[in-house]
Coordinates of N, CA and C in Angstrom, one line a residue:
M4 N 81.2 84.3 139.3 CA 82.6 84.3 139.3 C 83.2 85.5 139.9
K5 N 84.1 85.3 140.7 CA 84.6 86.5 141.4 C 85.9 87.0 140.6
I6 N 86.0 88.3 140.5 CA 87.0 89.0 139.8 C 88.1 89.1 140.7
S7 N 89.4 88.7 140.3 CA 90.5 88.8 141.2 C 91.8 88.8 140.3
E8 N 92.9 88.7 140.8 CA 94.2 88.6 140.0 C 94.1 87.3 139.2
E9 N 93.5 86.3 139.7 CA 93.5 85.0 138.9 C 92.4 85.0 137.9
N10 N 91.3 85.7 138.0 CA 90.2 85.7 137.1 C 90.0 87.2 136.4
Y11 N 90.4 87.2 135.3 CA 90.2 88.5 134.4 C 90.1 88.3 133.0
T12 N 89.7 89.3 132.2 CA 89.6 89.4 130.8 C 90.1 90.7 130.4
I13 N 91.0 90.6 129.4 CA 91.5 91.8 128.8 C 91.2 91.8 127.3
T14 N 90.5 92.9 126.9 CA 90.2 93.0 125.4 C 90.9 94.3 124.8
T15 N 91.7 94.0 123.8 CA 92.4 95.0 123.1 C 91.9 95.2 121.7
I16 N 91.6 96.4 121.3 CA 91.2 96.6 119.9 C 92.3 97.3 119.3
Y17 N 92.7 96.8 118.0 CA 93.8 97.4 117.4 C 93.7 97.2 115.9
F18 N 94.5 98.0 115.1 CA 94.5 98.0 113.7 C 95.7 97.3 113.2
D19 N 95.5 96.1 112.5 CA 96.7 95.3 112.2 C 97.4 95.6 110.8
G20 N 97.0 96.7 110.3 CA 97.5 97.2 109.0 C 96.5 96.9 107.9
Q21 N 95.5 96.1 108.0 CA 94.6 95.8 107.0 C 93.1 95.8 107.6
F22 N 93.0 95.2 108.7 CA 91.7 95.2 109.4 C 91.7 95.6 110.8
W23 N 90.5 96.0 111.4 CA 90.5 96.3 112.8 C 90.1 95.0 113.6
C24 N 90.9 94.7 114.7 CA 90.7 93.4 115.3 C 90.6 93.6 116.8
A25 N 90.0 92.6 117.5 CA 90.1 92.6 118.9 C 90.8 91.4 119.4
M26 N 91.7 91.6 120.3 CA 92.4 90.4 121.0 C 91.9 90.2 122.4
I27 N 91.4 89.0 122.6 CA 90.9 88.7 124.0 C 91.8 87.9 124.7
E28 N 92.2 88.2 125.9 CA 93.0 87.5 126.7 C 92.2 87.2 128.0
K29 N 92.1 86.0 128.4 CA 91.3 85.6 129.6 C 92.1 84.7 130.5
N30 N 92.0 84.9 131.8 CA 92.7 84.0 132.7 C 91.6 83.6 133.7
V31 N 91.4 82.3 133.8 CA 90.4 81.7 134.8 C 91.2 80.7 135.6
A32 N 91.2 80.9 136.9 CA 91.9 80.1 137.9 C 93.3 79.6 137.4
G33 N 94.0 80.5 136.9 CA 95.4 80.3 136.5 C 95.6 79.8 135.2
Q34 N 94.5 79.4 134.4 CA 94.6 79.0 133.0 C 94.5 80.2 132.1
N35 N 95.4 80.3 131.1 CA 95.2 81.4 130.2 C 94.6 80.9 128.8
F36 N 93.7 81.8 128.4 CA 93.0 81.5 127.1 C 93.1 82.8 126.3
S37 N 93.2 82.6 124.9 CA 93.3 83.7 124.1 C 92.4 83.6 122.8
G38 N 91.9 84.6 122.3 CA 91.1 84.6 121.0 C 91.2 85.9 120.3
R39 N 90.8 85.9 119.0 CA 90.9 87.1 118.2 C 89.6 87.2 117.4
Y40 N 89.0 88.4 117.2 CA 87.9 88.8 116.5 C 88.2 89.8 115.4
V41 N 87.9 89.7 114.2 CA 88.2 90.6 113.1 C 86.9 91.4 112.8
F42 N 87.0 92.7 113.0 CA 85.8 93.6 112.7 C 85.7 93.9 111.3
G43 N 86.9 94.0 110.5 CA 86.9 94.5 109.2 C 87.3 96.0 109.2
E44 N 86.2 96.8 108.9 CA 86.4 98.3 108.9 C 86.4 98.7 110.4
E45 N 86.7 100.1 110.6 CA 86.8 100.5 112.0 C 85.5 100.5 112.6
P46 N 85.3 99.9 113.7 CA 84.1 99.8 114.4 C 83.6 101.0 115.0
S47 N 82.3 101.4 115.0 CA 81.8 102.6 115.6 C 81.4 102.1 117.0
N48 N 81.1 103.2 117.8 CA 80.8 102.9 119.2 C 79.5 101.9 119.4
P49 N 78.4 102.2 118.5 CA 77.2 101.3 118.6 C 77.7 99.8 118.3
R50 N 78.5 99.8 117.2 CA 79.0 98.4 116.7 C 79.8 97.7 117.8
L51 N 80.6 98.5 118.6 CA 81.4 97.9 119.7 C 80.4 97.4 120.8
L52 N 79.4 98.2 121.1 CA 78.5 97.9 122.2 C 77.7 96.6 121.8
N53 N 77.2 96.6 120.6 CA 76.5 95.5 120.1 C 77.4 94.2 120.2
W54 N 78.6 94.3 119.7 CA 79.6 93.2 119.7 C 79.8 92.7 121.2
M55 N 80.0 93.7 122.1 CA 80.3 93.3 123.6 C 79.0 92.6 124.1
L56 N 77.8 93.0 123.7 CA 76.7 92.4 124.4 C 76.3 91.1 123.8
Y57 N 76.4 91.0 122.5 CA 75.8 89.8 121.8 C 76.8 88.8 121.2
E58 N 78.0 89.2 120.8 CA 78.9 88.3 120.1 C 80.2 88.0 120.9
F59 N 80.4 88.8 121.9 CA 81.7 88.6 122.7 C 81.7 87.1 123.3
A60 N 80.6 86.7 123.9 CA 80.6 85.4 124.6 C 80.8 84.3 123.6
K61 N 80.5 84.5 122.4 CA 80.5 83.4 121.4 C 81.9 83.1 120.8
I62 N 82.8 84.0 121.1 CA 84.2 83.9 120.5 C 84.9 82.7 121.2
K63 N 85.4 81.8 120.3 CA 86.2 80.7 120.8 C 87.6 81.1 121.3
L64 N 87.8 80.8 122.5 CA 89.2 81.0 123.2 C 89.9 79.7 123.3
L65 N 91.1 79.9 122.9 CA 92.0 78.6 122.9 C 93.0 78.8 124.0
P66 N 93.3 77.6 124.7 CA 94.3 77.7 125.8 C 95.6 78.1 125.3
V67 N 96.3 78.9 126.2 CA 97.6 79.4 125.9 C 98.5 78.9 127.0
N68 N 99.7 78.4 126.7 CA 100.7 77.9 127.6 C 101.3 78.9 128.5
E69 N 101.6 80.1 127.9 CA 102.3 81.1 128.8 C 101.5 82.4 128.6
N70 N 101.6 83.2 129.5 CA 100.9 84.6 129.5 C 102.0 85.5 129.1
R71 N 102.0 86.0 127.9 CA 103.1 86.9 127.6 C 102.3 88.1 127.1
K72 N 103.0 89.3 127.2 CA 102.4 90.6 126.8 C 102.6 90.8 125.3
I73 N 101.6 91.1 124.6 CA 101.6 91.3 123.1 C 101.9 92.8 122.9
R74 N 102.9 93.1 122.2 CA 103.3 94.5 121.9 C 102.8 94.8 120.5
F75 N 101.6 95.5 120.4 CA 101.0 95.7 119.1 C 101.8 96.7 118.2
K76 N 102.4 97.7 118.9 CA 103.2 98.6 118.1 C 104.3 97.9 117.4
K77 N 105.0 97.0 118.0 CA 106.1 96.3 117.4 C 105.6 95.4 116.3
L78 N 104.4 94.8 116.5 CA 103.8 93.9 115.4 C 103.5 94.8 114.2
A79 N 102.9 95.9 114.4 CA 102.5 96.8 113.3 C 103.8 97.3 112.6
K80 N 104.8 97.6 113.4 CA 106.1 98.1 112.8 C 106.7 97.1 111.9
R81 N 106.7 95.8 112.4 CA 107.3 94.7 111.7 C 106.6 94.5 110.4
S82 N 105.2 94.5 110.4 CA 104.5 94.2 109.2 C 104.7 95.4 108.2
Y83 N 104.9 96.6 108.8 CA 105.0 97.8 107.9 C 106.4 97.6 107.2
E84 N 107.5 97.3 108.0 CA 108.8 97.2 107.4 C 108.8 95.9 106.5
A85 N 108.1 94.9 106.7 CA 108.1 93.8 105.8 C 107.5 94.1 104.4
K86 N 106.4 94.9 104.4 CA 105.8 95.3 103.2 C 106.6 96.3 102.4
G87 N 107.3 97.1 103.1 CA 108.0 98.2 102.5 C 107.1 99.4 102.5
V88 N 107.6 100.4 101.9 CA 106.8 101.8 101.9 C 105.6 101.6 100.8
P89 N 104.4 101.8 101.3 CA 103.2 101.7 100.4 C 103.3 102.7 99.3
K90 N 102.7 102.3 98.2 CA 102.6 103.2 97.0 C 101.9 104.5 97.3
S91 N 100.9 104.4 98.1 CA 100.2 105.7 98.4 C 101.1 106.7 99.2
L92 N 102.0 106.1 100.0 CA 103.0 107.0 100.8 C 103.9 107.6 99.8
K93 N 104.4 106.8 98.8 CA 105.4 107.3 97.8 C 104.7 108.4 97.0
A94 N 103.5 108.2 96.6 CA 102.7 109.2 95.8 C 102.6 110.5 96.6
F95 N 102.2 110.3 97.8 CA 101.9 111.4 98.7 C 103.3 112.3 98.8
S96 N 104.4 111.5 99.0 CA 105.7 112.2 99.3 C 106.0 113.0 98.0
A97 N 105.8 112.4 96.8 CA 106.1 113.1 95.6 C 105.2 114.3 95.3
A98 N 103.9 114.2 95.7 CA 103.0 115.3 95.6 C 103.4 116.4 96.6
Q99 N 103.9 116.0 97.7 CA 104.3 117.0 98.7 C 105.5 117.8 98.3
K100 N 106.5 117.1 97.7 CA 107.7 117.7 97.1 C 107.3 118.8 96.0
E101 N 106.4 118.2 95.1 CA 106.0 119.1 94.0 C 105.3 120.3 94.5
Y102 N 104.4 120.2 95.5 CA 103.7 121.3 96.1 C 104.7 122.3 96.7
A103 N 105.8 121.8 97.4 CA 106.8 122.7 98.1 C 107.5 123.4 97.0
E104 N 107.8 122.8 95.9 CA 108.5 123.4 94.8 C 107.7 124.6 94.2
N105 N 106.4 124.3 93.9 CA 105.5 125.2 93.4 C 105.3 126.4 94.4
R106 N 105.3 126.1 95.6 CA 105.1 127.1 96.6 C 106.3 128.1 96.6
K107 N 107.5 127.5 96.5 CA 108.7 128.4 96.4 C 108.6 129.3 95.2
S108 N 108.3 128.7 94.1 CA 108.3 129.5 92.9 C 107.2 130.6 93.0
Q109 N 106.2 130.3 93.6 CA 105.0 131.3 93.7 C 105.5 132.5 94.7
K110 N 106.2 132.0 95.7 CA 106.8 133.1 96.7 C 107.7 134.0 95.9
R111 N 108.6 133.4 95.1 CA 109.6 134.2 94.4 C 108.8 135.2 93.5
K112 N 107.9 134.7 92.7 CA 107.1 135.6 91.8 C 106.4 136.7 92.6
Q113 N 105.8 136.3 93.7 CA 105.1 137.3 94.5 C 106.1 138.4 95.0
K114 N 107.3 138.0 95.4 CA 108.2 138.8 96.0 C 108.7 139.8 94.9
K115 N 108.9 139.3 93.7 CA 109.4 140.1 92.6 C 108.3 141.1 92.2
F116 N 107.0 140.6 92.2 CA 105.9 141.5 91.8 C 105.7 142.6 92.8
V117 N 105.9 142.3 94.2 CA 105.8 143.4 95.2 C 106.9 144.4 95.0
E118 N 108.2 143.9 94.8 CA 109.3 144.9 94.5 C 109.1 145.7 93.4
E119 N 108.5 145.2 92.3 CA 108.3 146.1 91.1 C 107.2 147.1 91.4
E120 N 106.2 146.7 92.2 CA 105.2 147.7 92.6 C 105.7 148.8 93.4
K121 N 106.6 148.4 94.4 CA 107.2 149.4 95.2 C 108.1 150.4 94.3
Y122 N 108.9 149.8 93.4 CA 109.7 150.6 92.5 C 108.8 151.6 91.8
L123 N 107.8 151.1 91.2 CA 106.8 152.0 90.4 C 106.2 153.1 91.2
L124 N 105.8 152.7 92.4 CA 105.2 153.8 93.3 C 106.2 154.8 93.7
K125 N 107.5 154.4 93.9 CA 108.5 155.4 94.2 C 108.8 156.3 93.0
K126 N 108.7 155.7 91.8 CA 109.0 156.5 90.6 C 107.9 157.5 90.4
E127 N 106.7 157.0 90.6 CA 105.5 158.0 90.4 C 105.5 159.1 91.4
K128 N 106.0 158.8 92.7 CA 106.1 160.0 93.7 C 107.1 160.9 93.2
K129 N 108.2 160.5 92.8 CA 109.2 161.4 92.3 C 108.8 162.2 91.2
R130 N 107.9 161.7 90.2 CA 107.4 162.3 89.1 C 106.5 163.4 89.5
K131 N 105.6 163.1 90.6 CA 104.7 164.1 91.2 C 105.3 165.3 91.8
K132 N 106.5 165.1 92.4 CA 107.2 166.1 93.1 C 107.8 167.0 92.1
R133 N 108.2 166.7 91.0 CA 108.8 167.6 89.9 C 107.8 168.4 89.3

């Protein structure tokens, strides 16, 4: 089969919010086909190579009426907005705020300690001069 503008295959690997997936878009003689494969966890390079060599041809592709561009970032954003803010993100934000507050108080204590040390050193120098 000759590769041209009418004969091509596009494979896109993306994270859909829960699983790693591959979207296959194929155009053969003006007919569009599409299919999806779910990897599960993030595929490693050897896993991708094995998939391309042995499993890619077995994926069932269904005919598609129109050839439209899939915008994965928009899909991911919609799914994220629909679910709301995940609990882990809320917990992380709370921990981050707590850390920032602790850090500020530690800085204040450190600054106070340094100022006291400077004051004591000055006092001792004055004492030695007398």
